[in-house]
mmCIF file of C-alpha atoms and ligand atoms in Angstrom:
data_model
loop_
_atom_site.group_PDB
_atom_site.id
_atom_site.type_symbol
_atom_site.label_atom_id
_atom_site.label_comp_id
_atom_site.label_asym_id
_atom_site.label_seq_id
_atom_site.Cartn_x
_atom_site.Cartn_y
_atom_site.Cartn_z
ATOM 1 C CA UNK A 1 61.199 2.199 -14.783
ATOM 2 C CA UNK A 2 61.578 -0.673 -12.393
ATOM 3 C CA UNK A 3 61.946 1.943 -9.624
ATOM 4 C CA UNK A 4 58.810 3.563 -10.581
ATOM 5 C CA UNK A 5 57.088 0.011 -10.227
ATOM 6 C CA UNK A 6 58.549 -0.636 -7.019
ATOM 7 C CA UNK A 7 57.500 2.794 -5.622
ATOM 8 C CA UNK A 8 53.814 2.260 -6.701
ATOM 9 C CA UNK A 9 53.963 -1.252 -5.142
ATOM 10 C CA UNK A 10 54.925 0.164 -2.011
ATOM 11 C CA UNK A 11 52.431 2.920 -2.133
ATOM 12 C CA UNK A 12 49.821 0.117 -2.661
ATOM 13 C CA UNK A 13 50.973 -1.862 0.295
ATOM 14 C CA UNK A 14 50.930 0.986 2.751
ATOM 15 C CA UNK A 15 47.766 2.374 1.566
ATOM 16 C CA UNK A 16 45.217 2.962 4.379
ATOM 17 C CA UNK A 17 41.356 3.269 4.022
ATOM 18 C CA UNK A 18 39.363 5.029 6.451
ATOM 19 C CA UNK A 19 35.944 4.662 4.651
ATOM 20 C CA UNK A 20 34.587 4.033 1.293
ATOM 21 C CA UNK A 21 35.562 7.334 -0.381
ATOM 22 C CA UNK A 22 39.252 6.340 0.516
ATOM 23 C CA UNK A 23 38.702 3.148 -1.327
ATOM 24 C CA UNK A 24 37.102 5.071 -4.242
ATOM 25 C CA UNK A 25 40.436 7.162 -4.280
ATOM 26 C CA UNK A 26 42.629 3.873 -4.347
ATOM 27 C CA UNK A 27 40.825 2.438 -7.112
ATOM 28 C CA UNK A 28 40.892 5.811 -9.249
ATOM 29 C CA UNK A 29 44.732 6.512 -8.327
ATOM 30 C CA UNK A 30 45.873 2.930 -9.135
ATOM 31 C CA UNK A 31 43.298 1.092 -11.332
ATOM 32 C CA UNK A 32 41.410 3.888 -12.884
ATOM 33 C CA UNK A 33 41.472 4.682 -16.469
ATOM 34 C CA UNK A 34 43.782 7.451 -15.879
ATOM 35 C CA UNK A 35 45.383 5.701 -12.998
ATOM 36 C CA UNK A 36 49.113 5.098 -12.524
ATOM 37 C CA UNK A 37 49.034 1.393 -13.750
ATOM 38 C CA UNK A 38 47.255 2.510 -16.926
ATOM 39 C CA UNK A 39 50.120 5.048 -17.168
ATOM 40 C CA UNK A 40 52.750 2.471 -16.860
ATOM 41 C CA UNK A 41 50.962 0.255 -19.876
ATOM 42 C CA UNK A 42 51.361 3.625 -21.899
ATOM 43 C CA UNK A 43 55.239 3.893 -21.109
ATOM 44 C CA UNK A 44 55.714 0.316 -22.122
ATOM 45 C CA UNK A 45 55.549 1.269 -25.650
ATOM 46 C CA UNK A 46 58.760 3.332 -25.301
ATOM 47 C CA UNK A 47 60.650 0.407 -23.776
ATOM 48 C CA UNK A 48 63.149 -1.647 -26.023
ATOM 49 C CA UNK A 49 61.380 -4.840 -27.542
ATOM 50 C CA UNK A 50 63.644 -7.216 -25.710
ATOM 51 C CA UNK A 51 62.892 -5.884 -22.512
ATOM 52 C CA UNK A 52 59.046 -5.266 -23.142
ATOM 53 C CA UNK A 53 58.238 -8.961 -21.898
ATOM 54 C CA UNK A 54 59.829 -8.441 -18.477
ATOM 55 C CA UNK A 55 58.283 -5.215 -18.011
ATOM 56 C CA UNK A 56 54.836 -6.249 -19.174
ATOM 57 C CA UNK A 57 54.793 -8.897 -16.681
ATOM 58 C CA UNK A 58 56.049 -6.694 -13.984
ATOM 59 C CA UNK A 59 53.126 -4.326 -14.634
ATOM 60 C CA UNK A 60 50.573 -7.190 -14.964
ATOM 61 C CA UNK A 61 51.645 -8.627 -11.313
ATOM 62 C CA UNK A 62 51.454 -5.037 -9.937
ATOM 63 C CA UNK A 63 47.907 -4.727 -11.212
ATOM 64 C CA UNK A 64 46.877 -8.088 -9.637
ATOM 65 C CA UNK A 65 48.355 -6.626 -6.324
ATOM 66 C CA UNK A 66 46.459 -3.568 -6.660
ATOM 67 C CA UNK A 67 43.257 -5.439 -7.389
ATOM 68 C CA UNK A 68 43.533 -8.024 -4.673
ATOM 69 C CA UNK A 69 44.320 -4.957 -2.347
ATOM 70 C CA UNK A 70 41.286 -3.166 -3.656
ATOM 71 C CA UNK A 71 39.086 -6.307 -2.843
ATOM 72 C CA UNK A 72 40.494 -6.485 0.528
ATOM 73 C CA UNK A 73 39.803 -2.999 1.480
ATOM 74 C CA UNK A 74 36.343 -3.474 0.089
ATOM 75 C CA UNK A 75 35.892 -6.543 2.514
ATOM 76 C CA UNK A 76 37.041 -5.207 5.595
ATOM 77 C CA UNK A 77 36.010 -1.546 5.351
ATOM 78 C CA UNK A 78 32.493 -1.166 4.823
ATOM 79 C CA UNK A 79 31.976 2.034 6.810
ATOM 80 C CA UNK A 80 29.872 4.223 4.819
ATOM 81 C CA UNK A 81 30.864 7.770 3.756
ATOM 82 C CA UNK A 82 27.792 9.361 4.207
ATOM 83 C CA UNK A 83 26.949 10.965 7.608
ATOM 84 C CA UNK A 84 23.532 10.030 7.532
ATOM 85 C CA UNK A 85 23.765 6.391 6.803
ATOM 86 C CA UNK A 86 26.322 6.288 9.409
ATOM 87 C CA UNK A 87 23.368 5.921 11.908
ATOM 88 C CA UNK A 88 22.730 2.619 13.555
ATOM 89 C CA UNK A 89 20.037 0.936 11.038
ATOM 90 C CA UNK A 90 18.905 -1.212 13.699
ATOM 91 C CA UNK A 91 17.770 1.798 15.903
ATOM 92 C CA UNK A 92 13.929 1.976 16.332
ATOM 93 C CA UNK A 93 12.308 4.632 14.129
ATOM 94 C CA UNK A 94 11.109 7.818 15.843
ATOM 95 C CA UNK A 95 7.823 7.245 17.632
ATOM 96 C CA UNK A 96 6.477 10.665 16.847
ATOM 97 C CA UNK A 97 6.083 9.755 13.226
ATOM 98 C CA UNK A 98 3.487 7.026 13.842
ATOM 99 C CA UNK A 99 -0.011 8.149 12.985
ATOM 100 C CA UNK A 100 -3.263 7.210 14.824
ATOM 101 C CA UNK A 101 -6.576 5.659 13.930
ATOM 102 C CA UNK A 102 -9.374 8.136 13.368
ATOM 103 C CA UNK A 103 -11.684 7.846 16.398
ATOM 104 C CA UNK A 104 -14.638 7.164 14.338
ATOM 105 C CA UNK A 105 -12.660 4.398 12.743
ATOM 106 C CA UNK A 106 -11.910 3.209 16.399
ATOM 107 C CA UNK A 107 -15.613 3.378 17.458
ATOM 108 C CA UNK A 108 -16.765 1.718 14.137
ATOM 109 C CA UNK A 109 -14.120 -0.998 14.700
ATOM 110 C CA UNK A 110 -15.219 -1.624 18.311
ATOM 111 C CA UNK A 111 -18.947 -1.720 17.214
ATOM 112 C CA UNK A 112 -17.951 -4.398 14.596
ATOM 113 C CA UNK A 113 -16.133 -6.249 17.024
ATOM 114 C CA UNK A 114 -19.188 -6.592 19.595
ATOM 115 C CA UNK A 115 -21.613 -7.875 17.051
ATOM 116 C CA UNK A 116 -19.115 -10.194 15.328
ATOM 117 C CA UNK A 117 -18.640 -11.609 18.804
ATOM 118 C CA UNK A 118 -22.529 -12.714 18.516
ATOM 119 C CA UNK A 119 -22.380 -14.037 15.052
ATOM 120 C CA UNK A 120 -23.004 -10.932 12.829
ATOM 121 C CA UNK A 121 -21.237 -10.492 9.771
ATOM 122 C CA UNK A 122 -20.353 -7.341 8.141
ATOM 123 C CA UNK A 123 -22.018 -5.977 4.807
ATOM 124 C CA UNK A 124 -21.532 -3.030 2.760
ATOM 125 C CA UNK A 125 -23.492 -1.011 0.196
ATOM 126 C CA UNK A 126 -23.050 1.835 -2.075
ATOM 127 C CA UNK A 127 -23.267 5.472 -0.908
ATOM 128 C CA UNK A 128 -24.856 6.525 -4.323
ATOM 129 C CA UNK A 129 -28.011 4.915 -4.029
ATOM 130 C CA UNK A 130 -31.477 4.705 -5.830
ATOM 131 C CA UNK A 131 -34.669 5.810 -4.762
ATOM 132 C CA UNK A 132 -35.777 2.009 -4.327
ATOM 133 C CA UNK A 133 -33.156 1.053 -1.777
ATOM 134 C CA UNK A 134 -32.944 4.282 0.109
ATOM 135 C CA UNK A 135 -36.818 4.846 0.343
ATOM 136 C CA UNK A 136 -39.267 2.773 -1.662
ATOM 137 C CA UNK A 137 -38.235 -0.708 -0.524
ATOM 138 C CA UNK A 138 -38.146 0.590 3.180
ATOM 139 C CA UNK A 139 -42.048 1.499 2.957
ATOM 140 C CA UNK A 140 -41.378 5.106 2.819
ATOM 141 C CA UNK A 141 -44.555 6.502 0.994
ATOM 142 C CA UNK A 142 -44.008 8.601 -2.147
ATOM 143 C CA UNK A 143 -44.846 11.750 -0.347
ATOM 144 C CA UNK A 144 -42.896 11.194 2.945
ATOM 145 C CA UNK A 145 -41.132 14.384 3.866
ATOM 146 C CA UNK A 146 -37.925 12.558 4.010
ATOM 147 C CA UNK A 147 -37.554 12.456 0.368
ATOM 148 C CA UNK A 148 -37.806 16.174 0.259
ATOM 149 C CA UNK A 149 -34.887 18.088 -1.346
ATOM 150 C CA UNK A 150 -34.398 19.506 2.179
ATOM 151 C CA UNK A 151 -33.147 16.330 3.721
ATOM 152 C CA UNK A 152 -31.618 14.462 0.699
ATOM 153 C CA UNK A 153 -28.825 15.234 -1.865
ATOM 154 C CA UNK A 154 -30.146 14.410 -5.219
ATOM 155 C CA UNK A 155 -27.968 13.664 -8.324
ATOM 156 C CA UNK A 156 -29.623 13.880 -12.017
ATOM 157 C CA UNK A 157 -28.297 10.795 -13.908
ATOM 158 C CA UNK A 158 -29.788 11.535 -17.295
ATOM 159 C CA UNK A 159 -33.525 11.272 -16.681
ATOM 160 C CA UNK A 160 -32.960 9.305 -13.550
ATOM 161 C CA UNK A 161 -32.769 10.900 -10.136
ATOM 162 C CA UNK A 162 -30.182 9.245 -7.908
ATOM 163 C CA UNK A 163 -29.469 10.175 -4.191
ATOM 164 C CA UNK A 164 -26.513 9.952 -1.866
ATOM 165 C CA UNK A 165 -28.113 7.613 0.719
ATOM 166 C CA UNK A 166 -29.375 9.157 3.609
ATOM 167 C CA UNK A 167 -29.052 6.164 6.080
ATOM 168 C CA UNK A 168 -27.473 2.833 6.086
ATOM 169 C CA UNK A 169 -30.640 1.112 6.246
ATOM 170 C CA UNK A 170 -30.553 0.826 2.275
ATOM 171 C CA UNK A 171 -27.869 -1.893 2.848
ATOM 172 C CA UNK A 172 -30.481 -4.057 4.771
ATOM 173 C CA UNK A 173 -32.586 -4.093 1.708
ATOM 174 C CA UNK A 174 -29.566 -5.221 -0.641
ATOM 175 C CA UNK A 175 -28.420 -7.842 1.814
ATOM 176 C CA UNK A 176 -32.297 -9.093 1.947
ATOM 177 C CA UNK A 177 -32.375 -9.130 -1.775
ATOM 178 C CA UNK A 178 -29.660 -11.170 -1.994
ATOM 179 C CA UNK A 179 -29.823 -13.735 0.889
ATOM 180 C CA UNK A 180 -32.411 -15.938 2.337
ATOM 181 C CA UNK A 181 -32.758 -15.867 6.305
ATOM 182 C CA UNK A 182 -31.291 -16.658 8.662
ATOM 183 C CA UNK A 183 -29.632 -13.336 8.384
ATOM 184 C CA UNK A 184 -27.436 -11.386 10.989
ATOM 185 C CA UNK A 185 -25.532 -8.774 9.801
ATOM 186 C CA UNK A 186 -24.396 -5.265 10.411
ATOM 187 C CA UNK A 187 -23.639 -2.531 7.965
ATOM 188 C CA UNK A 188 -21.279 0.213 8.637
ATOM 189 C CA UNK A 189 -20.995 3.339 6.391
ATOM 190 C CA UNK A 190 -21.316 6.920 5.618
ATOM 191 C CA UNK A 191 -24.587 8.778 4.869
ATOM 192 C CA UNK A 192 -25.526 12.252 3.655
ATOM 193 C CA UNK A 193 -28.177 14.860 4.703
ATOM 194 C CA UNK A 194 -28.604 18.198 3.241
ATOM 195 C CA UNK A 195 -28.388 20.017 6.697
ATOM 196 C CA UNK A 196 -26.477 23.088 7.464
ATOM 197 C CA UNK A 197 -23.263 22.320 9.218
ATOM 198 C CA UNK A 198 -23.432 23.180 12.918
ATOM 199 C CA UNK A 199 -22.022 21.617 16.147
ATOM 200 C CA UNK A 200 -25.077 19.489 16.309
ATOM 201 C CA UNK A 201 -25.666 18.684 12.590
ATOM 202 C CA UNK A 202 -23.509 17.760 9.328
ATOM 203 C CA UNK A 203 -23.901 17.091 5.873
ATOM 204 C CA UNK A 204 -22.291 13.728 6.170
ATOM 205 C CA UNK A 205 -21.862 11.392 9.130
ATOM 206 C CA UNK A 206 -21.398 7.533 9.998
ATOM 207 C CA UNK A 207 -23.932 4.844 10.795
ATOM 208 C CA UNK A 208 -24.112 1.331 11.651
ATOM 209 C CA UNK A 209 -27.306 -0.450 10.640
ATOM 210 C CA UNK A 210 -28.176 -3.966 12.185
ATOM 211 C CA UNK A 211 -30.346 -6.597 10.836
ATOM 212 C CA UNK A 212 -31.420 -9.972 12.158
ATOM 213 C CA UNK A 213 -34.081 -11.932 10.090
ATOM 214 C CA UNK A 214 -35.038 -15.668 11.065
ATOM 215 C CA UNK A 215 -37.987 -17.605 12.153
ATOM 216 C CA UNK A 216 -39.582 -16.609 15.646
ATOM 217 C CA UNK A 217 -37.305 -13.538 16.165
ATOM 218 C CA UNK A 218 -38.913 -11.339 18.908
ATOM 219 C CA UNK A 219 -38.810 -8.137 20.350
ATOM 220 C CA UNK A 220 -37.254 -9.563 23.480
ATOM 221 C CA UNK A 221 -34.249 -10.697 21.125
ATOM 222 C CA UNK A 222 -33.963 -6.980 20.014
ATOM 223 C CA UNK A 223 -33.733 -5.791 23.462
ATOM 224 C CA UNK A 224 -31.250 -8.295 24.786
ATOM 225 C CA UNK A 225 -29.113 -7.835 21.811
ATOM 226 C CA UNK A 226 -29.037 -4.007 22.423
ATOM 227 C CA UNK A 227 -28.479 -4.355 26.178
ATOM 228 C CA UNK A 228 -25.639 -6.684 25.412
ATOM 229 C CA UNK A 229 -24.188 -4.070 23.022
ATOM 230 C CA UNK A 230 -24.583 -1.209 25.455
ATOM 231 C CA UNK A 231 -22.735 -3.087 28.104
ATOM 232 C CA UNK A 232 -19.894 -4.182 25.827
ATOM 233 C CA UNK A 233 -19.790 -0.574 24.935
ATOM 234 C CA UNK A 234 -20.109 1.467 27.873
ATOM 235 C CA UNK A 235 -19.443 -0.894 30.511
ATOM 236 C CA UNK A 236 -21.162 -3.459 32.883
ATOM 237 C CA UNK A 237 -23.209 -0.912 34.462
ATOM 238 C CA UNK A 238 -24.848 0.561 31.558
ATOM 239 C CA UNK A 239 -28.753 0.197 31.424
ATOM 240 C CA UNK A 240 -30.886 0.841 28.502
ATOM 241 C CA UNK A 241 -34.719 2.109 27.949
ATOM 242 C CA UNK A 242 -36.724 1.926 25.257
ATOM 243 C CA UNK A 243 -39.288 4.789 23.990
ATOM 244 C CA UNK A 244 -41.859 4.207 21.647
ATOM 245 C CA UNK A 245 -41.289 5.792 18.249
ATOM 246 C CA UNK A 246 -41.993 5.782 14.405
ATOM 247 C CA UNK A 247 -39.847 4.598 11.252
ATOM 248 C CA UNK A 248 -41.886 3.526 7.980
ATOM 249 C CA UNK A 249 -39.793 0.527 7.912
ATOM 250 C CA UNK A 250 -40.162 -1.121 11.394
ATOM 251 C CA UNK A 251 -43.467 -1.761 13.415
ATOM 252 C CA UNK A 252 -43.218 -1.412 16.457
ATOM 253 C CA UNK A 253 -40.397 0.959 16.567
ATOM 254 C CA UNK A 254 -38.325 2.451 19.335
ATOM 255 C CA UNK A 255 -35.658 4.793 20.369
ATOM 256 C CA UNK A 256 -33.151 3.510 22.608
ATOM 257 C CA UNK A 257 -31.406 5.491 25.398
ATOM 258 C CA UNK A 258 -28.308 4.377 27.705
ATOM 259 C CA UNK A 259 -27.811 5.399 31.016
ATOM 260 C CA UNK A 260 -25.606 8.507 31.018
ATOM 261 C CA UNK A 261 -22.162 7.270 30.793
ATOM 262 C CA UNK A 262 -20.842 10.442 32.837
ATOM 263 C CA UNK A 263 -23.192 10.382 35.768
ATOM 264 C CA UNK A 264 -24.183 6.884 35.663
ATOM 265 C CA UNK A 265 -27.899 7.861 35.678
ATOM 266 C CA UNK A 266 -27.835 10.243 38.633
ATOM 267 C CA UNK A 267 -28.235 13.441 36.334
ATOM 268 C CA UNK A 268 -25.595 15.782 35.201
ATOM 269 C CA UNK A 269 -25.398 18.731 32.465
ATOM 270 C CA UNK A 270 -24.640 15.941 29.676
ATOM 271 C CA UNK A 271 -27.791 14.069 30.045
ATOM 272 C CA UNK A 272 -29.776 17.283 30.900
ATOM 273 C CA UNK A 273 -30.479 15.876 34.312
ATOM 274 C CA UNK A 274 -32.409 13.061 32.829
ATOM 275 C CA UNK A 275 -29.855 10.360 33.508
ATOM 276 C CA UNK A 276 -30.382 9.062 29.996
ATOM 277 C CA UNK A 277 -28.665 9.673 26.425
ATOM 278 C CA UNK A 278 -30.277 8.642 22.956
ATOM 279 C CA UNK A 279 -28.133 6.268 21.154
ATOM 280 C CA UNK A 280 -30.030 4.480 18.489
ATOM 281 C CA UNK A 281 -33.432 3.568 16.668
ATOM 282 C CA UNK A 282 -34.657 -0.034 16.187
ATOM 283 C CA UNK A 283 -37.713 -1.763 15.765
ATOM 284 C CA UNK A 284 -39.230 -5.127 14.261
ATOM 285 C CA UNK A 285 -38.870 -5.162 10.517
ATOM 286 C CA UNK A 286 -42.078 -4.183 8.862
ATOM 287 C CA UNK A 287 -43.703 -7.059 7.147
ATOM 288 C CA UNK A 288 -43.971 -4.917 3.690
ATOM 289 C CA UNK A 289 -40.239 -4.542 3.917
ATOM 290 C CA UNK A 290 -39.517 -8.248 3.884
ATOM 291 C CA UNK A 291 -42.045 -8.919 1.221
ATOM 292 C CA UNK A 292 -40.510 -6.204 -0.966
ATOM 293 C CA UNK A 293 -37.216 -8.121 -0.797
ATOM 294 C CA UNK A 294 -38.771 -11.648 -1.435
ATOM 295 C CA UNK A 295 -38.698 -12.794 2.287
ATOM 296 C CA UNK A 296 -41.641 -14.547 3.131
ATOM 297 C CA UNK A 297 -43.222 -12.506 6.321
ATOM 298 C CA UNK A 298 -45.391 -15.341 7.445
ATOM 299 C CA UNK A 299 -42.433 -17.639 8.068
ATOM 300 C CA UNK A 300 -39.861 -14.976 9.276
ATOM 301 C CA UNK A 301 -39.663 -11.848 11.381
ATOM 302 C CA UNK A 302 -36.663 -9.871 12.308
ATOM 303 C CA UNK A 303 -35.370 -6.730 13.833
ATOM 304 C CA UNK A 304 -33.423 -3.951 12.762
ATOM 305 C CA UNK A 305 -31.310 -0.929 14.508
ATOM 306 C CA UNK A 306 -29.444 1.925 13.432
ATOM 307 C CA UNK A 307 -26.990 3.924 15.473
ATOM 308 C CA UNK A 308 -24.854 7.049 14.554
ATOM 309 C CA UNK A 309 -20.951 6.388 15.039
ATOM 310 C CA UNK A 310 -20.261 10.022 15.918
ATOM 311 C CA UNK A 311 -23.169 9.784 18.521
ATOM 312 C CA UNK A 312 -21.353 6.767 20.303
ATOM 313 C CA UNK A 313 -17.718 8.561 19.829
ATOM 314 C CA UNK A 314 -19.179 11.717 21.526
ATOM 315 C CA UNK A 315 -20.408 9.509 24.495
ATOM 316 C CA UNK A 316 -16.987 7.707 24.707
ATOM 317 C CA UNK A 317 -14.742 10.810 24.126
ATOM 318 C CA UNK A 318 -16.865 13.524 25.309
ATOM 319 C CA UNK A 319 -16.337 15.554 21.982
ATOM 320 C CA UNK A 320 -19.556 17.374 21.427
ATOM 321 C CA UNK A 321 -18.650 19.488 18.315
ATOM 322 C CA UNK A 322 -19.760 17.296 15.370
ATOM 323 C CA UNK A 323 -17.544 19.305 13.101
ATOM 324 C CA UNK A 324 -14.229 18.377 14.655
ATOM 325 C CA UNK A 325 -14.367 15.075 13.481
ATOM 326 C CA UNK A 326 -13.908 15.949 9.700
ATOM 327 C CA UNK A 327 -11.355 18.929 10.256
ATOM 328 C CA UNK A 328 -8.467 16.678 10.234
ATOM 329 C CA UNK A 329 -6.775 18.814 13.132
ATOM 330 C CA UNK A 330 -3.804 17.060 14.082
ATOM 331 C CA UNK A 331 -4.007 18.337 17.665
ATOM 332 C CA UNK A 332 -7.355 16.609 17.971
ATOM 333 C CA UNK A 333 -6.227 13.249 15.933
ATOM 334 C CA UNK A 334 -3.035 12.830 18.010
ATOM 335 C CA UNK A 335 -4.944 12.283 21.444
ATOM 336 C CA UNK A 336 -6.188 9.148 19.889
ATOM 337 C CA UNK A 337 -2.789 7.482 19.759
ATOM 338 C CA UNK A 338 -3.088 5.455 22.700
ATOM 339 C CA UNK A 339 -6.201 4.010 21.282
ATOM 340 C CA UNK A 340 -4.227 2.041 18.664
HETATM 341 N N1 DAH B 401 -32.383 4.706 9.434
HETATM 342 C C1 DAH B 401 -32.768 5.255 10.746
HETATM 343 C C2 DAH B 401 -32.121 6.820 10.697
HETATM 344 O O1 DAH B 401 -31.275 7.242 9.961
HETATM 345 C C3 DAH B 401 -32.166 4.602 11.721
HETATM 346 C C4 DAH B 401 -33.117 3.452 12.179
HETATM 347 C C5 DAH B 401 -33.891 3.544 13.167
HETATM 348 C C6 DAH B 401 -32.532 2.305 11.610
HETATM 349 C C7 DAH B 401 -34.734 2.273 12.911
HETATM 350 C C8 DAH B 401 -33.083 1.126 11.902
HETATM 351 C C9 DAH B 401 -34.332 1.124 12.725
HETATM 352 O O2 DAH B 401 -33.040 -0.150 11.077
HETATM 353 O O3 DAH B 401 -34.862 -0.158 12.680
HETATM 354 O O4 DAH B 401 -32.590 7.558 11.358
#
């Protein structure tokens, strides 16, 4: 038996482990529940009583040697077995697994940043809206065609008809109801219209609404704010022009064109040789609209504007088919990685 113990001791001392699997083999062979040392303890039963103490002591020593060897092996040999985890963990991850922001998110954020710089806050409202916030409070007469089923998605909620908002102008009502001037806010969000989907129209798209109410806010303030926006968004050379228009909630109202971003106003097929591209609607907030939200229209005046995010994206990225923005085509989305 002494011989046997010595042999095992030698084997323990000369054992070399290349990796963690070898260390585990060592543990099982010598210290496992069916291992060699356990086997020696079993043999102890057959040893005459007078030698039991001596042999027992020797096996205990052997176990201590095996345990400290095991600890040493664990400490010095940390190499993992698994091929995969042998990779250098400090290596950078593969760049191609990084996603990209959606072009509409990029443009939305750009618009937000431009207005934040001049003191506008960001406000949001619900996409499922009631008639009051989407239409009535904005001075839409009851028979106005925009309320027609053609344009608006209605949802029947019990006896009440609610709608998917058709524009983010509904948020300006909510802001006015809950705040007194001065108010300076923009409201980005998704809007819905009951339109057949084509390259030029979609049943949902995105807008950014702007609202500025204070004492003595004038049309000149509106023009200057929009010129600032156009230059920030399209470059220092950008010009704007305002054309008279109509919206129930503003008076006077205008549509705003920016000088063509492709030909700089010289005329090309994108601007249909006019040199101008339409980008938004705007106007001075109609006094009725202020009063509907409990704002004193004698003391305060304000301007509002609303722009389509897809429209701005079309002009910046020259992507003209509206449908591609919601098709989730990776080949399209990957092209915006550099914009991160
Ligand atoms: N809500 C309008 C639309 O969806 C856009 C708009 C025009 C918003 C004029 C305004 C505004 O705030 O003053 O077509």
